[in-house]
Amino acid sequence: MEFKDLGLSEGILRAVEEAGYKEPTPIQAQAIPAIQMCRDVLGLAQTGTGKTAAFTIPMIDALAGGRAKARMPRSLILSPTRELAAQISENFVKYGKYHSQLSMALIVGGTSMDDQIRNLERGVDVLIATPGRLLDLFERGKILLADIKILVIDEADRMMDMGFIPDLERIVSLLPPMRQTLFFSATMPGPIKKLADKYLSNPKTITVSPPSSTAVNVEQYLVNVNHSRGKSAMFMKIYEQEDVKNAFVFCNRKRDIDEVCRFMKSKRLSCAALHGDMEQDERTAALNRFKAAEIQILVCSDVAARGLDVQGMSHVFNWDVPFNAEDYVHRIGRTGRAGAKGRAFTLVVPSDEKALANIHKLIGKKIDLLEMAGATPTEAPPPQPSVQQKARHHNRDQKQNHRHRLPPQDIEESDVNNGSFGDDIPSFLQKK
Ligand code: AMP
């Protein structure tokens, strides 16, 4: 099937061609005709499948065919995270570039409410929102939802994980009952299934890859480490052997993210942190720098990274085995996208046994164990290098001129002095 077989407008076809898309992805080929026929859709799909285009493209066409410059928004797209909402809005701009009469507002927390209100007052066709800020503006009387004809709920399972279901229920109760609902989720646990049953009427169900499958283009490896404090040395070992173009490094705890980032900077790796405790502008700046290839590594939490689409990411590292087996699937799905090959490494300590068993059960196979010759760290902290050794390490590190490494002036003074040169183990990894 080709895009031109889908009965899309000339403007969309041009935009899609300019985006370099040769043919619709399976979810697009199935969802677009159903949406055009005004059917509800239940899409079981992860990010990376082209699901954003699957709902934005027919939405743009439907809106463009109606009244131009509506006073009240006619479509609402709900997303669990600000980054994902921003990404959807970028898609909207990309596919809607030849439908410039359509307008959109990005309604997310952490950014100026005044700007969003001004935008809303001008009249928009599409709201792309996270639940909290949407409700906030609604309660202030700044948003009218009475004319919403198309509702998209994206990443419903993540909405549940983030505790947004009550907000979601409230928002849906504010919408007209006569509407088209498009419901997307990577997984379908019981409560999500119930919600889908409640909101959807005779939906077209589209499953593009089983929810528990891991991306076929990702080579996955487990790497045993005797103790958490050996993770940094092991990470470096793998990093040195791999051709890491760009990578996500996932940590389970927010507090570890900054520490891991500091460690990496001490090794002159260009990296930034991404987690929910950061200010929105810091989060956006980190993500933009990563997307622009100004930094090589993003050290992040599950919540912040969920659904982010970064082209051509070569690697994913799980600094920690995720507590939740489904998060493993989402994490490694950040690489191996759009047909590219990716590699995923998971650092495993003995106490991860149960979490790992759950992952193996979910994905239906055992992940290969990578033997790292001579790299198994000992439980005892390594001996402190002498002053002379430290100086040698310092000189050696300064001489290295890896393309991804930061110039020395980018390293914070505190990192230089905190004993994290050479093979020293950062202090936070010695806690356990
Ligand atoms: P998504 O699943 O919406 O996050 O999309 C994943 C990536 O696939 C995005 O970078 C899109 O630009 C890209 N994409 C979407 N549709 C197509 C298509 N038909 N052909 C090639 N790439 C696509």
GROMACS .gro file of C-alpha atoms and ligand atoms in nm:
model
  455
    1MET     CA    1   0.000   0.000   0.000
    2GLU     CA    2   0.111   0.356  -0.070
    3PHE     CA    3   0.009   0.679   0.099
    4LYS     CA    4  -0.171   0.789  -0.215
    5ASP     CA    5  -0.402   0.486  -0.181
    6LEU     CA    6  -0.530   0.622   0.150
    7GLY     CA    7  -0.736   0.905   0.003
    8LEU     CA    8  -0.537   1.174   0.182
    9SER     CA    9  -0.527   1.538   0.077
   10GLU     CA   10  -0.261   1.670  -0.158
   11GLY     CA   11  -0.107   1.871   0.126
   12ILE     CA   12  -0.061   1.565   0.346
   13LEU     CA   13   0.082   1.360   0.061
   14ARG     CA   14   0.339   1.630  -0.008
   15ALA     CA   15   0.431   1.661   0.361
   16VAL     CA   16   0.468   1.285   0.396
   17GLU     CA   17   0.685   1.268   0.086
   18GLU     CA   18   0.903   1.549   0.216
   19ALA     CA   19   0.936   1.361   0.545
   20GLY     CA   20   1.093   1.083   0.338
   21TYR     CA   21   0.826   0.822   0.410
   22LYS     CA   22   0.800   0.569   0.129
   23GLU     CA   23   0.495   0.380   0.248
   24PRO     CA   24   0.257   0.372   0.545
   25THR     CA   25   0.370   0.165   0.842
   26PRO     CA   26   0.137  -0.124   0.937
   27ILE     CA   27  -0.041   0.081   1.203
   28GLN     CA   28  -0.088   0.369   0.959
   29ALA     CA   29  -0.220   0.139   0.686
   30GLN     CA   30  -0.481   0.004   0.927
   31ALA     CA   31  -0.564   0.304   1.143
   32ILE     CA   32  -0.590   0.578   0.880
   33PRO     CA   33  -0.884   0.423   0.685
   34ALA     CA   34  -1.065   0.342   1.012
   35ILE     CA   35  -1.022   0.696   1.142
   36GLN     CA   36  -1.137   0.836   0.808
   37MET     CA   37  -1.454   0.631   0.849
   38CYS     CA   38  -1.506   0.796   1.190
   39ARG     CA   39  -1.450   0.472   1.377
   40ASP     CA   40  -1.306   0.452   1.725
   41VAL     CA   41  -0.965   0.290   1.731
   42LEU     CA   42  -0.790   0.082   1.992
   43GLY     CA   43  -0.422   0.079   1.896
   44LEU     CA   44  -0.191  -0.160   2.074
   45ALA     CA   45   0.135  -0.017   1.966
   46GLN     CA   46   0.459   0.106   2.103
   47THR     CA   47   0.634   0.422   1.995
   48GLY     CA   48   0.855   0.364   1.695
   49THR     CA   49   0.570   0.208   1.499
   50GLY     CA   50   0.459   0.536   1.341
   51LYS     CA   51   0.150   0.562   1.560
   52THR     CA   52   0.172   0.940   1.598
   53ALA     CA   53   0.135   0.987   1.223
   54ALA     CA   54  -0.140   0.722   1.228
   55PHE     CA   55  -0.363   0.956   1.427
   56THR     CA   56  -0.233   1.304   1.336
   57ILE     CA   57  -0.251   1.258   0.957
   58PRO     CA   58  -0.624   1.169   0.935
   59MET     CA   59  -0.697   1.424   1.207
   60ILE     CA   60  -0.538   1.703   1.003
   61ASP     CA   61  -0.733   1.596   0.697
   62ALA     CA   62  -1.060   1.582   0.889
   63LEU     CA   63  -1.007   1.923   1.047
   64ALA     CA   64  -0.889   2.084   0.725
   65GLY     CA   65  -1.211   1.974   0.560
   66GLY     CA   66  -1.417   2.154   0.824
   67ARG     CA   67  -1.444   2.510   0.942
   68ALA     CA   68  -1.118   2.704   0.926
   69LYS     CA   69  -0.992   2.870   1.243
   70ALA     CA   70  -1.238   2.730   1.490
   71ARG     CA   71  -1.317   2.931   1.796
   72MET     CA   72  -1.329   2.618   2.005
   73PRO     CA   73  -1.083   2.329   1.980
   74ARG     CA   74  -1.218   2.036   1.786
   75SER     CA   75  -0.955   1.778   1.871
   76LEU     CA   76  -0.781   1.689   2.193
   77ILE     CA   77  -0.468   1.476   2.217
   78LEU     CA   78  -0.377   1.369   2.569
   79SER     CA   79  -0.026   1.257   2.646
   80PRO     CA   80   0.129   1.145   2.974
   81THR     CA   81   0.449   1.347   2.950
   82ARG     CA   82   0.545   1.694   2.838
   83GLU     CA   83   0.817   1.563   2.610
   84LEU     CA   84   0.581   1.328   2.433
   85ALA     CA   85   0.324   1.607   2.396
   86ALA     CA   86   0.594   1.829   2.246
   87GLN     CA   87   0.690   1.551   2.009
   88ILE     CA   88   0.330   1.507   1.896
   89SER     CA   89   0.307   1.880   1.831
   90GLU     CA   90   0.624   1.860   1.618
   91ASN     CA   91   0.461   1.580   1.418
   92PHE     CA   92   0.150   1.792   1.382
   93VAL     CA   93   0.354   2.078   1.239
   94LYS     CA   94   0.544   1.843   1.007
   95TYR     CA   95   0.239   1.673   0.858
   96GLY     CA   96   0.023   1.985   0.865
   97LYS     CA   97   0.272   2.217   0.695
   98TYR     CA   98   0.047   2.259   0.390
   99HIS     CA   99  -0.261   2.312   0.605
  100SER     CA  100  -0.142   2.631   0.766
  101GLN     CA  101  -0.498   2.744   0.840
  102LEU     CA  102  -0.506   2.485   1.120
  103SER     CA  103  -0.380   2.593   1.459
  104MET     CA  104  -0.267   2.402   1.760
  105ALA     CA  105  -0.186   2.470   2.124
  106LEU     CA  106   0.058   2.274   2.335
  107ILE     CA  107  -0.084   2.272   2.687
  108VAL     CA  108   0.174   2.128   2.925
  109GLY     CA  109   0.296   2.204   3.273
  110GLY     CA  110   0.630   2.360   3.356
  111THR     CA  111   0.599   2.639   3.100
  112SER     CA  112   0.430   2.980   3.103
  113MET     CA  113   0.057   2.958   3.150
  114ASP     CA  114   0.013   3.313   3.018
  115ASP     CA  115   0.156   3.222   2.678
  116GLN     CA  116  -0.073   2.923   2.659
  117ILE     CA  117  -0.376   3.134   2.753
  118ARG     CA  118  -0.289   3.393   2.488
  119ASN     CA  119  -0.260   3.117   2.231
  120LEU     CA  120  -0.596   2.970   2.337
  121GLU     CA  121  -0.763   3.310   2.317
  122ARG     CA  122  -0.666   3.337   1.951
  123GLY     CA  123  -0.868   3.020   1.888
  124VAL     CA  124  -0.712   2.681   1.815
  125ASP     CA  125  -0.825   2.366   1.638
  126VAL     CA  126  -0.618   2.111   1.824
  127LEU     CA  127  -0.513   2.083   2.186
  128ILE     CA  128  -0.211   1.868   2.262
  129ALA     CA  129  -0.201   1.841   2.637
  130THR     CA  130  -0.087   1.670   2.951
  131PRO     CA  131  -0.381   1.607   3.186
  132GLY     CA  132  -0.278   1.828   3.480
  133ARG     CA  133  -0.228   2.154   3.292
  134LEU     CA  134  -0.536   2.095   3.080
  135LEU     CA  135  -0.754   2.063   3.389
  136ASP     CA  136  -0.587   2.360   3.549
  137LEU     CA  137  -0.669   2.582   3.252
  138PHE     CA  138  -1.017   2.438   3.223
  139GLU     CA  139  -1.088   2.517   3.586
  140ARG     CA  140  -0.973   2.874   3.528
  141GLY     CA  141  -1.226   2.897   3.248
  142LYS     CA  142  -0.960   2.930   2.981
  143ILE     CA  143  -1.043   2.619   2.780
  144LEU     CA  144  -1.369   2.515   2.626
  145LEU     CA  145  -1.404   2.145   2.560
  146ALA     CA  146  -1.764   2.139   2.442
  147ASP     CA  147  -1.676   2.113   2.072
  148ILE     CA  148  -1.422   1.829   2.089
  149LYS     CA  149  -1.502   1.583   1.813
  150ILE     CA  150  -1.187   1.371   1.820
  151LEU     CA  151  -1.016   1.257   2.139
  152VAL     CA  152  -0.679   1.083   2.129
  153ILE     CA  153  -0.550   0.915   2.443
  154ASP     CA  154  -0.186   0.831   2.382
  155GLU     CA  155   0.024   0.597   2.598
  156ALA     CA  156  -0.272   0.509   2.819
  157ASP     CA  157  -0.071   0.255   3.017
  158ARG     CA  158   0.185   0.517   3.106
  159MET     CA  159  -0.095   0.753   3.212
  160MET     CA  160  -0.197   0.485   3.457
  161ASP     CA  161   0.161   0.433   3.582
  162MET     CA  162   0.186   0.806   3.643
  163GLY     CA  163  -0.139   0.821   3.838
  164PHE     CA  164  -0.327   1.022   3.573
  165ILE     CA  165  -0.635   0.800   3.550
  166PRO     CA  166  -0.853   1.018   3.780
  167ASP     CA  167  -0.755   1.328   3.577
  168LEU     CA  168  -0.820   1.139   3.256
  169GLU     CA  169  -1.164   1.029   3.379
  170ARG     CA  170  -1.248   1.384   3.473
  171ILE     CA  171  -1.137   1.522   3.137
  172VAL     CA  172  -1.336   1.262   2.943
  173SER     CA  173  -1.644   1.346   3.152
  174LEU     CA  174  -1.613   1.706   3.028
  175LEU     CA  175  -1.619   1.610   2.661
  176PRO     CA  176  -1.923   1.567   2.439
  177PRO     CA  177  -2.030   1.201   2.438
  178MET     CA  178  -2.073   1.210   2.060
  179ARG     CA  179  -1.713   1.199   1.952
  180GLN     CA  180  -1.452   0.976   1.795
  181THR     CA  181  -1.203   0.827   2.040
  182LEU     CA  182  -0.862   0.694   1.947
  183PHE     CA  183  -0.698   0.505   2.230
  184PHE     CA  184  -0.333   0.397   2.215
  185SER     CA  185  -0.142   0.190   2.463
  186ALA     CA  186   0.175  -0.017   2.442
  187THR     CA  187   0.038  -0.271   2.688
  188MET     CA  188  -0.312  -0.368   2.795
  189PRO     CA  189  -0.322  -0.444   3.167
  190GLY     CA  190  -0.667  -0.501   3.324
  191PRO     CA  191  -0.745  -0.141   3.428
  192ILE     CA  192  -0.648  -0.008   3.084
  193LYS     CA  193  -0.866  -0.267   2.915
  194LYS     CA  194  -1.156  -0.155   3.135
  195LEU     CA  195  -1.096   0.206   3.045
  196ALA     CA  196  -1.081   0.123   2.674
  197ASP     CA  197  -1.410  -0.069   2.703
  198LYS     CA  198  -1.566   0.231   2.874
  199TYR     CA  199  -1.450   0.496   2.627
  200LEU     CA  200  -1.460   0.315   2.295
  201SER     CA  201  -1.760   0.214   2.097
  202ASN     CA  202  -1.715  -0.078   1.858
  203PRO     CA  203  -1.350   0.012   1.800
  204LYS     CA  204  -1.126  -0.112   1.525
  205THR     CA  205  -0.857  -0.293   1.723
  206ILE     CA  206  -0.509  -0.273   1.574
  207THR     CA  207  -0.217  -0.461   1.721
  208VAL     CA  208   0.109  -0.394   1.546
  209SER     CA  209   0.342  -0.586   1.768
  210PRO     CA  210   0.253  -0.796   2.069
  211PRO     CA  211   0.281  -0.581   2.381
  212SER     CA  212   0.540  -0.805   2.540
  213SER     CA  213   0.768  -0.837   2.241
  214THR     CA  214   1.097  -0.657   2.228
  215ALA     CA  215   1.209  -0.482   1.911
  216VAL     CA  216   1.350  -0.732   1.664
  217ASN     CA  217   1.620  -0.492   1.553
  218VAL     CA  218   1.774  -0.467   1.898
  219GLU     CA  219   2.055  -0.697   2.004
  220GLN     CA  220   2.020  -0.739   2.377
  221TYR     CA  221   2.280  -0.839   2.632
  222LEU     CA  222   2.300  -0.887   3.004
  223VAL     CA  223   2.625  -0.803   3.175
  224ASN     CA  224   2.681  -0.943   3.522
  225VAL     CA  225   2.833  -0.718   3.783
  226ASN     CA  226   2.907  -0.851   4.131
  227HIS     CA  227   2.800  -0.535   4.306
  228SER     CA  228   2.639  -0.200   4.222
  229ARG     CA  229   2.967  -0.027   4.281
  230GLY     CA  230   3.116  -0.213   3.986
  231LYS     CA  231   2.866  -0.065   3.742
  232SER     CA  232   3.063   0.243   3.648
  233ALA     CA  233   3.376   0.045   3.560
  234MET     CA  234   3.168  -0.206   3.367
  235PHE     CA  235   2.983   0.065   3.183
  236MET     CA  236   3.312   0.218   3.072
  237LYS     CA  237   3.441  -0.120   2.963
  238ILE     CA  238   3.140  -0.174   2.739
  239TYR     CA  239   3.145   0.185   2.620
  240GLU     CA  240   3.507   0.157   2.511
  241GLN     CA  241   3.431  -0.157   2.311
  242GLU     CA  242   3.115  -0.034   2.146
  243ASP     CA  243   3.072   0.222   1.875
  244VAL     CA  244   2.830   0.436   2.072
  245LYS     CA  245   2.686   0.705   1.852
  246ASN     CA  246   2.426   0.814   2.102
  247ALA     CA  247   2.261   0.641   2.394
  248PHE     CA  248   2.001   0.650   2.663
  249VAL     CA  249   2.122   0.528   3.001
  250PHE     CA  250   1.833   0.435   3.228
  251CYS     CA  251   1.849   0.449   3.606
  252ASN     CA  252   1.572   0.336   3.837
  253ARG     CA  253   1.611   0.614   4.090
  254LYS     CA  254   1.602   0.981   4.013
  255ARG     CA  255   1.866   1.055   4.271
  256ASP     CA  256   2.115   0.831   4.090
  257ILE     CA  257   2.070   1.004   3.756
  258ASP     CA  258   2.265   1.317   3.843
  259GLU     CA  259   2.535   1.107   4.007
  260VAL     CA  260   2.575   0.884   3.702
  261CYS     CA  261   2.585   1.193   3.486
  262ARG     CA  262   2.858   1.344   3.701
  263PHE     CA  263   3.054   1.022   3.676
  264MET     CA  264   3.026   1.024   3.299
  265LYS     CA  265   3.139   1.383   3.279
  266SER     CA  266   3.440   1.289   3.489
  267LYS     CA  267   3.517   1.044   3.210
  268ARG     CA  268   3.475   1.323   2.957
  269LEU     CA  269   3.162   1.175   2.807
  270SER     CA  270   2.918   1.436   2.691
  271CYS     CA  271   2.594   1.372   2.871
  272ALA     CA  272   2.290   1.530   3.032
  273ALA     CA  273   2.030   1.419   3.283
  274LEU     CA  274   1.658   1.389   3.213
  275HIS     CA  275   1.418   1.325   3.497
  276GLY     CA  276   1.090   1.447   3.634
  277ASP     CA  277   1.237   1.662   3.912
  278MET     CA  278   1.406   1.892   3.663
  279GLU     CA  279   1.250   2.219   3.555
  280GLN     CA  280   1.069   2.191   3.224
  281ASP     CA  281   1.308   2.424   3.042
  282GLU     CA  282   1.604   2.215   3.161
  283ARG     CA  283   1.431   1.899   3.040
  284THR     CA  284   1.356   2.052   2.703
  285ALA     CA  285   1.710   2.188   2.670
  286ALA     CA  286   1.863   1.848   2.753
  287LEU     CA  287   1.643   1.670   2.503
  288ASN     CA  288   1.704   1.927   2.230
  289ARG     CA  289   2.081   1.905   2.279
  290PHE     CA  290   2.059   1.529   2.257
  291LYS     CA  291   1.846   1.540   1.945
  292ALA     CA  292   2.086   1.790   1.788
  293ALA     CA  293   2.376   1.550   1.866
  294GLU     CA  294   2.541   1.811   2.086
  295ILE     CA  295   2.550   1.554   2.362
  296GLN     CA  296   2.598   1.184   2.322
  297ILE     CA  297   2.434   1.033   2.629
  298LEU     CA  298   2.109   1.107   2.806
  299VAL     CA  299   2.091   0.961   3.155
  300CYS     CA  300   1.725   0.932   3.231
  301SER     CA  301   1.432   0.792   3.423
  302ASP     CA  302   1.157   0.584   3.267
  303VAL     CA  303   0.898   0.854   3.301
  304ALA     CA  304   1.104   1.120   3.128
  305ALA     CA  305   1.212   0.897   2.842
  306ARG     CA  306   0.889   0.716   2.771
  307GLY     CA  307   0.779   0.753   2.411
  308LEU     CA  308   1.059   0.986   2.306
  309ASP     CA  309   1.146   0.947   1.945
  310VAL     CA  310   1.508   1.014   1.872
  311GLN     CA  311   1.622   0.907   1.531
  312GLY     CA  312   1.901   0.658   1.487
  313MET     CA  313   1.989   0.597   1.850
  314SER     CA  314   2.263   0.335   1.855
  315HIS     CA  315   2.250   0.213   2.215
  316VAL     CA  316   2.044   0.175   2.528
  317PHE     CA  317   2.208   0.098   2.861
  318ASN     CA  318   2.015  -0.017   3.162
  319TRP     CA  319   2.231   0.101   3.449
  320ASP     CA  320   1.969  -0.073   3.662
  321VAL     CA  321   1.739  -0.362   3.576
  322PRO     CA  322   1.396  -0.198   3.574
  323PHE     CA  323   1.162  -0.289   3.860
  324ASN     CA  324   0.877  -0.324   3.616
  325ALA     CA  325   0.931  -0.580   3.337
  326GLU     CA  326   0.730  -0.376   3.087
  327ASP     CA  327   0.967  -0.086   3.133
  328TYR     CA  328   1.242  -0.309   2.994
  329VAL     CA  329   1.048  -0.341   2.670
  330HIS     CA  330   0.996   0.034   2.651
  331ARG     CA  331   1.355   0.117   2.737
  332ILE     CA  332   1.518  -0.099   2.477
  333GLY     CA  333   1.255   0.010   2.224
  334ARG     CA  334   1.429   0.351   2.223
  335THR     CA  335   1.683   0.199   1.987
  336GLY     CA  336   1.644  -0.020   1.679
  337ARG     CA  337   1.376   0.213   1.544
  338ALA     CA  338   1.257   0.260   1.188
  339GLY     CA  339   1.451  -0.043   1.062
  340ALA     CA  340   1.787   0.059   1.213
  341LYS     CA  341   1.992  -0.182   1.424
  342GLY     CA  342   2.037  -0.108   1.792
  343ARG     CA  343   2.218  -0.258   2.087
  344ALA     CA  344   2.098  -0.276   2.446
  345PHE     CA  345   2.309  -0.365   2.749
  346THR     CA  346   2.168  -0.432   3.094
  347LEU     CA  347   2.392  -0.427   3.398
  348VAL     CA  348   2.277  -0.697   3.638
  349VAL     CA  349   2.363  -0.742   4.005
  350PRO     CA  350   2.274  -1.061   4.198
  351SER     CA  351   1.973  -0.900   4.368
  352ASP     CA  352   1.815  -0.839   4.023
  353GLU     CA  353   1.738  -1.209   3.986
  354LYS     CA  354   1.364  -1.177   4.039
  355ALA     CA  355   1.317  -0.868   3.822
  356LEU     CA  356   1.516  -1.039   3.549
  357ALA     CA  357   1.304  -1.353   3.571
  358ASN     CA  358   0.995  -1.134   3.521
  359ILE     CA  359   1.151  -0.973   3.213
  360HIS     CA  360   1.239  -1.312   3.066
  361LYS     CA  361   0.884  -1.428   3.131
  362LEU     CA  362   0.736  -1.119   2.967
  363ILE     CA  363   0.952  -1.124   2.656
  364GLY     CA  364   0.935  -1.502   2.629
  365LYS     CA  365   1.307  -1.561   2.593
  366LYS     CA  366   1.633  -1.540   2.783
  367ILE     CA  367   1.854  -1.245   2.706
  368ASP     CA  368   2.210  -1.343   2.613
  369LEU     CA  369   2.477  -1.299   2.871
  370LEU     CA  370   2.777  -1.100   2.756
  371GLU     CA  371   3.108  -1.223   2.889
  372MET     CA  372   3.335  -0.929   2.943
  373ALA     CA  373   3.690  -1.064   2.961
  374GLY     CA  374   3.869  -0.953   3.273
  375ALA     CA  375   3.604  -0.700   3.349
  376THR     CA  376   3.424  -0.853   3.645
  377PRO     CA  377   3.477  -0.602   3.919
  378THR     CA  378   3.557  -0.719   4.266
  379GLU     CA  379   3.335  -0.638   4.559
  380ALA     CA  380   3.608  -0.456   4.742
  381PRO     CA  381   3.658  -0.095   4.634
  382PRO     CA  382   3.973  -0.063   4.429
  383PRO     CA  383   4.280   0.070   4.603
  384GLN     CA  384   4.300   0.448   4.595
  385PRO     CA  385   4.551   0.560   4.335
  386SER     CA  386   4.852   0.743   4.459
  387VAL     CA  387   4.888   1.114   4.391
  388GLN     CA  388   5.131   1.027   4.109
  389GLN     CA  389   4.885   0.776   3.961
  390LYS     CA  390   4.607   1.033   3.978
  391ALA     CA  391   4.826   1.281   3.796
  392ARG     CA  392   4.905   1.016   3.533
  393HIS     CA  393   4.535   0.939   3.491
  394HIS     CA  394   4.462   1.306   3.464
  395ASN     CA  395   4.727   1.355   3.197
  396ARG     CA  396   4.617   1.045   3.010
  397ASP     CA  397   4.254   1.153   3.014
  398GLN     CA  398   4.347   1.500   2.900
  399LYS     CA  399   4.543   1.359   2.607
  400GLN     CA  400   4.252   1.151   2.487
  401ASN     CA  401   4.071   1.323   2.209
  402HIS     CA  402   3.764   1.113   2.153
  403ARG     CA  403   3.512   1.282   1.929
  404HIS     CA  404   3.237   1.252   2.189
  405ARG     CA  405   3.438   1.361   2.485
  406LEU     CA  406   3.407   1.699   2.638
  407PRO     CA  407   3.698   1.936   2.634
  408PRO     CA  408   3.852   1.966   2.983
  409GLN     CA  409   3.698   2.306   3.047
  410ASP     CA  410   3.350   2.147   3.039
  411ILE     CA  411   3.425   1.936   3.342
  412GLU     CA  412   3.311   2.081   3.668
  413GLU     CA  413   3.583   2.142   3.918
  414SER     CA  414   3.404   1.928   4.175
  415ASP     CA  415   3.416   1.632   3.939
  416VAL     CA  416   3.787   1.666   3.893
  417ASN     CA  417   3.842   1.660   4.264
  418ASN     CA  418   3.596   1.400   4.380
  419GLY     CA  419   3.819   1.105   4.321
  420SER     CA  420   3.637   0.986   4.013
  421PHE     CA  421   3.934   0.976   3.780
  422GLY     CA  422   4.081   0.657   3.642
  423ASP     CA  423   3.908   0.351   3.773
  424ASP     CA  424   3.788   0.508   4.095
  425ILE     CA  425   3.432   0.424   4.182
  426PRO     CA  426   3.205   0.724   4.241
  427SER     CA  427   3.095   0.764   4.599
  428PHE     CA  428   2.725   0.703   4.536
  429LEU     CA  429   2.796   0.357   4.409
  430GLN     CA  430   2.965   0.268   4.733
  431LYS     CA  431   2.654   0.316   4.941
  432LYS     CA  432   2.513  -0.031   4.896
  433AMP     P1  433   0.615   0.712   1.641
  433AMP     O1  434   0.585   0.568   1.660
  433AMP     O2  435   0.497   0.793   1.610
  433AMP     O3  436   0.695   0.766   1.757
  433AMP     O4  437   0.710   0.726   1.512
  433AMP     C1  438   0.840   0.675   1.507
  433AMP     C2  439   0.922   0.732   1.394
  433AMP     O5  440   0.879   0.677   1.269
  433AMP     C3  441   0.913   0.883   1.379
  433AMP     O6  442   1.044   0.934   1.372
  433AMP     C4  443   0.844   0.907   1.249
  433AMP     O7  444   0.897   1.021   1.184
  433AMP     C5  445   0.876   0.781   1.172
  433AMP     N1  446   0.771   0.745   1.076
  433AMP     C6  447   0.638   0.759   1.091
  433AMP     N2  448   0.572   0.711   0.984
  433AMP     C7  449   0.666   0.666   0.898
  433AMP     C8  450   0.662   0.604   0.769
  433AMP     N3  451   0.547   0.579   0.707
  433AMP     N4  452   0.779   0.571   0.710
  433AMP     C9  453   0.897   0.595   0.773
  433AMP     N5  454   0.909   0.652   0.895
  433AMP    C10  455   0.794   0.687   0.957
   0.00000   0.00000   0.00000
